CSV table of C-alpha atoms in Angstrom, one decimal:
chain,number,residue,atom,x,y,z
A,1,MET,CA,35.6,24.0,-71.6
A,2,PRO,CA,32.7,22.6,-73.6
A,3,ALA,CA,29.5,21.8,-71.8
A,4,ARG,CA,29.1,18.4,-70.3
A,5,ARG,CA,27.1,15.9,-72.3
A,6,ALA,CA,25.6,12.6,-71.4
A,7,VAL,CA,27.1,9.7,-73.3
A,8,ARG,CA,24.3,7.2,-73.4
A,9,GLU,CA,26.1,5.0,-75.9
A,10,HIS,CA,28.6,4.1,-73.2
A,11,VAL,CA,26.6,2.3,-70.5
A,12,PRO,CA,29.2,0.4,-68.4
A,13,PHE,CA,26.8,-0.5,-65.6
A,14,THR,CA,24.6,-3.6,-65.1
A,15,THR,CA,21.3,-2.9,-63.4
A,16,PRO,CA,20.4,-5.0,-60.3
A,17,SER,CA,17.9,-7.0,-62.4
A,18,THR,CA,20.6,-8.1,-64.9
A,19,ALA,CA,23.6,-8.4,-62.5
A,20,VAL,CA,25.8,-11.4,-63.2
A,21,PRO,CA,25.7,-14.4,-60.9
A,22,VAL,CA,28.0,-14.0,-57.9
A,23,PHE,CA,30.9,-16.3,-57.6
A,24,GLY,CA,30.4,-18.9,-54.9
A,25,LYS,CA,27.0,-17.7,-53.8
A,26,GLU,CA,23.5,-18.5,-55.1
A,27,ASN,CA,22.4,-15.0,-54.0
A,28,GLN,CA,24.6,-12.0,-53.7
A,29,VAL,CA,25.4,-10.8,-50.1
A,30,VAL,CA,24.8,-7.1,-49.9
A,31,MET,CA,27.6,-5.3,-48.1
A,32,ARG,CA,28.0,-1.8,-46.7
A,33,ILE,CA,31.2,-0.6,-48.4
A,34,LEU,CA,33.4,2.4,-48.0
A,35,LEU,CA,35.0,3.3,-51.3
A,36,THR,CA,37.9,5.6,-51.0
A,37,GLY,CA,38.9,7.6,-54.1
A,38,SER,CA,35.3,7.4,-55.2
A,39,GLU,CA,35.5,10.6,-57.3
A,40,GLY,CA,38.6,9.5,-59.3
A,41,TYR,CA,39.1,7.8,-62.6
A,42,ILE,CA,38.4,4.3,-61.4
A,43,GLY,CA,36.1,5.3,-58.6
A,44,ALA,CA,33.7,7.1,-60.9
A,45,ILE,CA,33.1,3.8,-62.7
A,46,LEU,CA,33.4,1.4,-59.7
A,47,GLY,CA,31.0,3.3,-57.4
A,48,PRO,CA,28.0,3.0,-59.7
A,49,TYR,CA,29.0,-0.5,-60.6
A,50,LEU,CA,28.9,-1.7,-57.0
A,51,VAL,CA,25.6,0.2,-56.4
A,52,ALA,CA,24.1,-1.5,-59.4
A,53,ARG,CA,25.1,-4.9,-57.9
A,54,GLY,CA,23.0,-4.0,-54.9
A,55,HIS,CA,25.7,-2.9,-52.4
A,56,GLU,CA,25.3,0.0,-50.1
A,57,VAL,CA,28.3,2.2,-51.0
A,58,VAL,CA,29.6,5.4,-49.4
A,59,GLY,CA,32.3,7.2,-51.2
A,60,LEU,CA,35.2,9.2,-49.7
A,61,ASP,CA,37.5,11.5,-51.7
A,62,ALA,CA,39.7,14.5,-51.1
A,63,GLY,CA,38.3,16.0,-54.3
A,64,PHE,CA,41.5,17.0,-56.0
A,65,HIS,CA,40.4,15.8,-59.4
A,66,ARG,CA,36.7,16.3,-59.4
A,67,VAL,CA,37.1,19.0,-62.2
A,68,GLY,CA,38.3,16.3,-64.6
A,69,TRP,CA,34.8,15.6,-65.9
A,70,LEU,CA,34.4,14.4,-69.5
A,71,TYR,CA,30.8,13.2,-69.8
A,72,ASN,CA,27.8,12.2,-67.8
A,73,ALA,CA,27.4,8.4,-67.5
A,74,VAL,CA,24.2,6.5,-66.9
A,75,GLY,CA,24.1,5.1,-63.4
A,76,VAL,CA,23.4,5.9,-59.8
A,77,ALA,CA,26.6,7.2,-58.1
A,78,PRO,CA,27.0,6.8,-54.3
A,79,MET,CA,27.0,9.7,-51.9
A,80,TRP,CA,30.5,10.7,-51.0
A,81,LEU,CA,32.3,12.5,-48.1
A,82,ASN,CA,34.9,15.2,-48.9
A,83,ARG,CA,37.6,13.9,-46.6
A,84,ASP,CA,41.3,13.2,-46.7
A,85,VAL,CA,42.1,9.5,-46.1
A,86,ARG,CA,44.7,10.6,-43.5
A,87,THR,CA,42.0,11.9,-41.2
A,88,ILE,CA,39.9,8.8,-41.1
A,89,THR,CA,39.5,7.2,-37.6
A,90,THR,CA,38.3,3.9,-36.3
A,91,GLU,CA,35.0,5.5,-35.3
A,92,ASP,CA,34.5,6.7,-38.9
A,93,LEU,CA,34.7,3.1,-40.1
A,94,ARG,CA,32.3,1.3,-37.7
A,95,GLY,CA,29.4,-0.4,-39.4
A,96,TYR,CA,31.1,-1.1,-42.7
A,97,ASP,CA,31.6,-4.6,-44.0
A,98,ALA,CA,34.3,-3.8,-46.4
A,99,VAL,CA,36.7,-1.0,-47.4
A,100,VAL,CA,37.8,-0.7,-51.0
A,101,HIS,CA,40.9,1.6,-51.0
A,102,LEU,CA,41.8,3.5,-54.1
A,103,ALA,CA,42.6,6.9,-52.7
A,104,GLU,CA,46.3,7.7,-53.1
A,105,LEU,CA,48.4,10.1,-55.1
A,106,SER,CA,48.2,8.5,-58.4
A,107,ASN,CA,51.0,7.9,-61.0
A,108,ASP,CA,54.7,8.2,-61.1
A,109,PRO,CA,55.1,11.9,-62.0
A,110,VAL,CA,52.9,13.0,-59.1
A,111,GLY,CA,54.8,10.6,-56.8
A,112,ALA,CA,58.1,12.2,-57.9
A,113,LEU,CA,56.8,15.7,-57.3
A,114,ASN,CA,57.2,15.3,-53.6
A,115,PRO,CA,58.3,11.8,-52.6
A,116,ALA,CA,58.0,12.5,-48.9
A,117,ILE,CA,54.4,13.4,-49.2
A,118,THR,CA,53.8,10.5,-51.5
A,119,PHE,CA,55.0,8.2,-48.8
A,120,GLU,CA,53.0,10.0,-46.1
A,121,ILE,CA,49.7,9.6,-48.1
A,122,ASN,CA,50.2,6.4,-50.0
A,123,HIS,CA,52.2,4.4,-47.5
A,124,VAL,CA,51.5,5.7,-44.0
A,125,GLY,CA,48.0,6.9,-44.8
A,126,SER,CA,47.0,3.5,-46.3
A,127,VAL,CA,48.4,1.5,-43.5
A,128,GLN,CA,46.7,3.8,-40.9
A,129,LEU,CA,43.4,3.2,-42.8
A,130,ALA,CA,43.9,-0.5,-42.7
A,131,ASN,CA,44.6,-0.5,-39.0
A,132,ALA,CA,41.5,1.6,-38.4
A,133,ALA,CA,39.4,-0.7,-40.5
A,134,ARG,CA,40.6,-3.7,-38.5
A,135,ASP,CA,40.0,-2.0,-35.2
A,136,ALA,CA,36.5,-1.0,-36.3
A,137,GLY,CA,35.5,-4.6,-37.1
A,138,VAL,CA,35.6,-4.2,-40.9
A,139,GLU,CA,35.8,-7.7,-42.3
A,140,ARG,CA,37.3,-7.1,-45.8
A,141,PHE,CA,39.9,-4.6,-47.0
A,142,ILE,CA,40.7,-4.5,-50.7
A,143,TYR,CA,43.9,-2.6,-51.6
A,144,MET,CA,44.5,-1.3,-55.1
A,145,SER,CA,48.2,-2.2,-55.7
A,146,SER,CA,49.8,-2.2,-59.1
A,147,CYS,CA,51.8,-4.4,-61.5
A,148,SER,CA,54.3,-1.5,-61.5
A,149,VAL,CA,55.9,-3.2,-58.4
A,150,TYR,CA,57.6,-5.5,-60.9
A,151,GLY,CA,59.5,-2.6,-62.5
A,152,ALA,CA,62.2,-3.7,-64.9
A,153,ALA,CA,61.4,-7.4,-64.7
A,154,GLY,CA,62.9,-8.6,-68.0
A,155,ASP,CA,61.3,-11.1,-70.4
A,156,GLU,CA,59.6,-13.6,-68.0
A,157,ALA,CA,56.0,-12.8,-67.0
A,158,SER,CA,55.9,-11.9,-63.3
A,159,THR,CA,53.6,-13.9,-61.0
A,160,GLU,CA,52.5,-12.8,-57.5
A,161,THR,CA,55.5,-14.5,-56.0
A,162,SER,CA,58.1,-13.0,-58.4
A,163,GLU,CA,60.8,-10.7,-57.2
A,164,LEU,CA,59.7,-7.1,-56.9
A,165,ASN,CA,61.7,-4.2,-58.4
A,166,PRO,CA,59.8,-0.9,-57.9
A,167,LEU,CA,61.4,1.9,-59.8
A,168,THR,CA,59.4,4.9,-58.5
A,169,ALA,CA,58.1,6.3,-55.2
A,170,TYR,CA,54.6,5.4,-56.3
A,171,ALA,CA,55.5,1.7,-56.9
A,172,GLN,CA,57.7,1.6,-53.8
A,173,CYS,CA,54.7,2.7,-51.7
A,174,LYS,CA,52.6,-0.1,-53.1
A,175,VAL,CA,55.2,-2.6,-52.0
A,176,LEU,CA,55.4,-1.1,-48.5
A,177,VAL,CA,51.6,-1.1,-48.0
A,178,GLU,CA,51.5,-4.8,-49.0
A,179,ARG,CA,54.3,-5.6,-46.6
A,180,ASP,CA,52.7,-3.7,-43.7
A,181,VAL,CA,49.0,-4.5,-44.2
A,182,ARG,CA,49.3,-8.2,-44.9
A,183,PRO,CA,50.4,-9.1,-41.3
A,184,LEU,CA,47.1,-7.5,-40.1
A,185,ALA,CA,45.2,-10.4,-41.4
A,186,SER,CA,43.3,-12.2,-38.6
A,187,ASP,CA,40.2,-14.3,-38.0
A,188,THR,CA,38.1,-11.2,-38.4
A,189,PHE,CA,40.0,-9.1,-40.9
A,190,SER,CA,40.8,-10.2,-44.4
A,191,PRO,CA,43.0,-7.9,-46.5
A,192,THR,CA,43.3,-8.6,-50.3
A,193,PHE,CA,45.8,-6.9,-52.6
A,194,LEU,CA,45.0,-6.4,-56.3
A,195,ARG,CA,48.0,-5.7,-58.5
A,196,ASN,CA,46.3,-4.0,-61.4
A,197,ALA,CA,47.8,-3.9,-64.8
A,198,THR,CA,48.0,-0.5,-66.5
A,199,ALA,CA,44.5,0.8,-66.6
A,200,PHE,CA,42.7,2.2,-69.6
A,201,GLY,CA,39.2,3.0,-70.8
A,202,ALA,CA,36.6,5.7,-70.7
A,203,SER,CA,35.5,7.2,-67.4
A,204,PRO,CA,33.3,10.2,-66.6
A,205,ARG,CA,36.2,11.5,-64.6
A,206,MET,CA,38.8,11.0,-67.3
A,207,ARG,CA,42.5,10.6,-67.2
A,208,PHE,CA,44.7,11.3,-70.3
A,209,ASP,CA,48.0,10.5,-68.5
A,210,LEU,CA,47.5,6.8,-69.1
A,211,VAL,CA,49.1,5.2,-72.1
A,212,VAL,CA,46.0,4.0,-74.1
A,213,ASN,CA,43.9,7.0,-73.2
A,214,ASP,CA,46.7,9.4,-74.1
A,215,LEU,CA,47.4,7.8,-77.5
A,216,ALA,CA,43.7,7.8,-78.2
A,217,GLY,CA,43.4,11.5,-77.3
A,218,HIS,CA,46.3,12.4,-79.7
A,219,ALA,CA,44.8,10.1,-82.4
A,220,TRP,CA,41.5,12.0,-82.2
A,221,THR,CA,42.7,15.6,-81.8
A,222,GLU,CA,45.8,15.5,-84.1
A,223,GLN,CA,45.2,12.4,-86.3
A,224,VAL,CA,48.7,11.4,-85.6
A,225,ILE,CA,50.5,9.4,-82.8
A,226,ARG,CA,54.1,10.5,-82.4
A,227,MET,CA,56.3,8.2,-80.3
A,228,ASP,CA,59.6,9.5,-79.1
A,229,SER,CA,60.7,6.0,-78.0
A,230,ASP,CA,61.0,2.8,-80.1
A,231,GLY,CA,58.0,1.3,-78.2
A,232,THR,CA,59.7,-2.0,-77.4
A,233,PRO,CA,59.1,-2.2,-73.6
A,234,TRP,CA,56.3,-4.5,-72.5
A,235,ARG,CA,53.4,-3.6,-70.2
A,236,PRO,CA,50.2,-5.4,-69.1
A,237,PHE,CA,46.9,-3.6,-69.6
A,238,VAL,CA,43.4,-3.9,-68.1
A,239,HIS,CA,40.2,-2.0,-68.7
A,240,ILE,CA,38.7,-0.2,-65.7
A,241,LEU,CA,35.5,-2.1,-66.0
A,242,ASP,CA,37.5,-5.3,-65.7
A,243,ILE,CA,39.2,-3.9,-62.6
A,244,SER,CA,35.7,-3.3,-61.2
A,245,ARG,CA,34.7,-6.9,-62.0
A,246,ALA,CA,37.8,-8.1,-60.1
A,247,ILE,CA,36.8,-6.1,-57.0
A,248,ALA,CA,33.3,-7.4,-57.2
A,249,CYS,CA,34.6,-11.0,-57.3
A,250,VAL,CA,36.8,-10.4,-54.3
A,251,LEU,CA,33.8,-9.0,-52.3
A,252,ASP,CA,31.7,-12.0,-53.3
A,253,ALA,CA,34.3,-14.7,-52.9
A,254,PRO,CA,34.5,-17.1,-49.8
A,255,ARG,CA,36.8,-15.6,-47.2
A,256,ASP,CA,39.4,-18.4,-47.5
A,257,VAL,CA,39.8,-17.7,-51.2
A,258,ILE,CA,40.9,-14.1,-50.8
A,259,HIS,CA,42.2,-13.9,-47.2
A,260,GLY,CA,45.6,-12.2,-47.2
A,261,GLU,CA,46.0,-13.0,-50.9
A,262,ILE,CA,47.6,-11.0,-53.8
A,263,PHE,CA,46.2,-11.2,-57.3
A,264,ASN,CA,47.6,-9.8,-60.5
A,265,VAL,CA,44.5,-8.3,-62.3
A,266,GLY,CA,44.4,-8.6,-66.0
A,267,SER,CA,44.7,-11.2,-68.7
A,268,ASN,CA,47.7,-13.1,-70.2
A,269,ASP,CA,46.8,-12.1,-73.7
A,270,GLN,CA,46.9,-8.4,-72.8
A,271,ASN,CA,50.6,-8.1,-72.3
A,272,TYR,CA,51.6,-5.7,-75.1
A,273,GLN,CA,54.6,-3.8,-76.3
A,274,ILE,CA,53.9,-0.1,-76.3
A,275,ARG,CA,54.4,0.1,-80.0
A,276,SER,CA,51.6,-2.5,-80.5
A,277,ILE,CA,49.3,-0.3,-78.4
A,278,ALA,CA,50.1,2.6,-80.6
A,279,GLU,CA,49.5,0.6,-83.8
A,280,ILE,CA,46.1,-0.7,-82.5
A,281,THR,CA,45.0,2.8,-81.5
A,282,ALA,CA,46.1,4.3,-84.8
A,283,ASP,CA,44.2,1.7,-86.8
A,284,THR,CA,41.1,2.4,-84.7
A,285,PHE,CA,40.9,6.1,-85.4
A,286,PRO,CA,40.1,7.0,-89.0
A,287,GLY,CA,42.9,8.9,-90.8
A,288,CYS,CA,45.4,8.5,-88.0
A,289,SER,CA,49.1,8.0,-88.8
A,290,LEU,CA,51.9,6.7,-86.6
A,291,SER,CA,55.5,7.7,-86.2
A,292,VAL,CA,58.0,5.8,-84.0
A,293,GLY,CA,61.2,7.0,-82.5
A,294,SER,CA,64.5,5.2,-81.8
A,295,SER,CA,65.2,5.8,-78.1
A,296,ARG,CA,64.6,3.2,-75.4
A,297,GLY,CA,62.7,5.7,-73.2
A,298,ASP,CA,60.9,4.3,-70.2
A,299,GLN,CA,62.9,1.9,-68.1
A,300,ARG,CA,59.8,0.0,-67.0
A,301,ASN,CA,59.6,-3.3,-68.9
A,302,TYR,CA,57.5,-6.1,-67.5
A,303,ARG,CA,54.9,-8.6,-68.4
A,304,ALA,CA,52.6,-10.2,-65.8
A,305,ASN,CA,51.1,-13.6,-65.4
A,306,PHE,CA,47.4,-13.6,-64.5
A,307,ASP,CA,46.7,-17.4,-64.0
A,308,LYS,CA,46.0,-17.1,-60.3
A,309,ILE,CA,43.1,-14.7,-60.5
A,310,HIS,CA,41.4,-16.8,-63.2
A,311,GLU,CA,42.0,-20.0,-61.3
A,312,ARG,CA,41.0,-18.8,-57.9
A,313,LEU,CA,38.2,-16.4,-58.9
A,314,PRO,CA,36.4,-18.2,-61.7
A,315,GLY,CA,33.8,-15.5,-61.8
A,316,PHE,CA,36.4,-13.1,-63.1
A,317,GLU,CA,37.1,-12.5,-66.7
A,318,CYS,CA,38.5,-9.6,-68.8
A,319,ARG,CA,35.9,-8.5,-71.4
A,320,TYR,CA,37.9,-5.7,-72.9
A,321,ASP,CA,41.1,-5.8,-74.9
A,322,VAL,CA,42.9,-2.7,-76.0
A,323,ALA,CA,41.2,-2.8,-79.4
A,324,ARG,CA,37.7,-2.7,-77.8
A,325,GLY,CA,38.9,-0.1,-75.4
A,326,ALA,CA,40.1,2.1,-78.2
A,327,ARG,CA,36.8,1.8,-80.0
A,328,GLN,CA,35.0,2.8,-76.8
A,329,LEU,CA,37.2,5.9,-76.5
A,330,LEU,CA,36.5,6.8,-80.1
A,331,GLN,CA,32.8,6.5,-79.4
A,332,VAL,CA,33.0,8.8,-76.4
A,333,PHE,CA,35.1,11.4,-78.2
A,334,ARG,CA,32.6,11.6,-81.0
A,335,ALA,CA,29.7,11.9,-78.6
A,336,VAL,CA,31.3,14.8,-76.7
A,337,ASP,CA,32.9,16.3,-79.8
A,338,MET,CA,36.2,16.4,-77.8
A,339,THR,CA,38.4,19.4,-78.6
A,340,THR,CA,42.2,19.8,-78.1
A,341,GLU,CA,41.4,22.2,-75.3
A,342,LEU,CA,39.4,19.6,-73.5
A,343,PHE,CA,42.0,16.9,-74.1
A,344,GLU,CA,44.8,19.1,-72.7
A,345,PHE,CA,42.7,20.4,-69.8
A,346,ARG,CA,44.6,20.1,-66.5
A,347,GLY,CA,41.8,18.2,-64.8
A,348,HIS,CA,42.5,15.2,-67.0
A,349,THR,CA,46.2,14.9,-66.1
A,350,ARG,CA,47.1,14.2,-62.5
A,351,ILE,CA,50.3,16.2,-62.3
A,352,LYS,CA,48.9,19.3,-64.0
A,353,GLN,CA,46.0,19.4,-61.6
A,354,ILE,CA,48.2,18.9,-58.5
A,355,GLN,CA,50.6,21.6,-59.7
A,356,HIS,CA,47.7,23.9,-60.3
A,357,LEU,CA,46.3,23.4,-56.7
A,358,LEU,CA,49.8,24.0,-55.3
A,359,ALA,CA,50.5,27.1,-57.4
A,360,THR,CA,47.1,28.7,-56.6
A,361,HIS,CA,47.6,27.9,-52.9
A,362,GLN,CA,44.4,25.7,-52.7
A,363,ILE,CA,46.4,22.9,-51.0
A,364,ASP,CA,49.4,23.3,-48.7
A,365,ASP,CA,52.8,21.6,-49.0
A,366,ARG,CA,51.4,18.5,-47.3
A,367,PHE,CA,48.5,18.4,-49.8
A,368,PHE,CA,45.8,19.4,-47.3
A,369,TRP,CA,43.1,21.8,-48.5
A,370,ILE,CA,43.6,25.5,-47.5
A,371,ASP,CA,40.5,27.4,-46.5
A,372,PRO,CA,39.7,29.7,-49.4
A,373,PRO,CA,38.8,33.4,-49.2
A,374,GLY,CA,35.1,33.6,-48.3
A,375,HIS,CA,35.1,30.5,-46.2
A,376,GLU,CA,33.6,32.6,-43.4
A,377,ILE,CA,30.3,32.5,-45.4
A,378,VAL,CA,30.2,28.7,-44.9
A,379,GLU,CA,30.9,29.2,-41.2
A,380,ALA,CA,28.2,31.8,-40.8
A,381,ALA,CA,25.7,29.5,-42.6
A,382,THR,CA,26.5,26.6,-40.4
A,383,GLY,CA,26.5,28.6,-37.2
A,384,ALA,CA,30.2,28.0,-36.7
């Protein structure tokens, strides 16, 4: 793989001196936050973003995807603990003001790889974490849900009260966590559920198995976007920096605004047909052509309504649309001189990396790390 390079043109973090005003508060309240999934695609952006806003952030991550590094961003990343979320206890969570929970098996192909383990980690593990947080006295628990819970919702834009139709194990787990964690809300424990639209945008720990990022990668490396489907299904999209802004707004908001609430995260003008996404991306990358297929393809077809988050959290706004996100990706690819090899590297695609860890016996069939040969060196060094 090519050597890592700093991409100073892409500076997604505000410094504490330029942080935006906090919704509902004259001065921001500094919190001690546990961020699970801190070394993942969103976490690699969100952790430094929260640190730059003045919070004390501790990360937690199993480390499955830490090899998926694309560039060095500018920002101070939080320290992180190499732990599986299933092992976290009440004692581990004492002293935190908030838990922001991203750490789950991510995306539909990985969820389908072993649905039973997906439910063990994403559903059971997340509910256990929420219970431990409540018992430890943590006041706020932000859960990263997904607009994929709406599934094949038809033509009407789904609101937070719309019927749910999850089509995959990944989406079903999101529904179950919302169902089981919401009743934990109490006078001292406030869970909030953020149903994010489909994420996109550049991250130091990059993912190319997301629609916009994948199309941009093909546009750069091949100068052509080939779609097998007709691209007619609808999907809402949101940039990972705007997801980070939503989380910051929930942390800063008065308790009664976010207590037990569900928010779709995105913008009404960022519901796109997949074909439109491909056209925008192709137009952004010089010399790129587009071919479109005829099959229907993906059964997921939904639009989302985002009125609630903009009405209830007026400090929230989406500053990126897909066109701006595509330009950002082009800028990053140029800066790192991205090759086809790097684009296709297993670390940038969730299912490739998980399959690699299983095939090389680095994780077991329950997705726990296996002690590697030579681990006795660590034991000797630590006196174990």
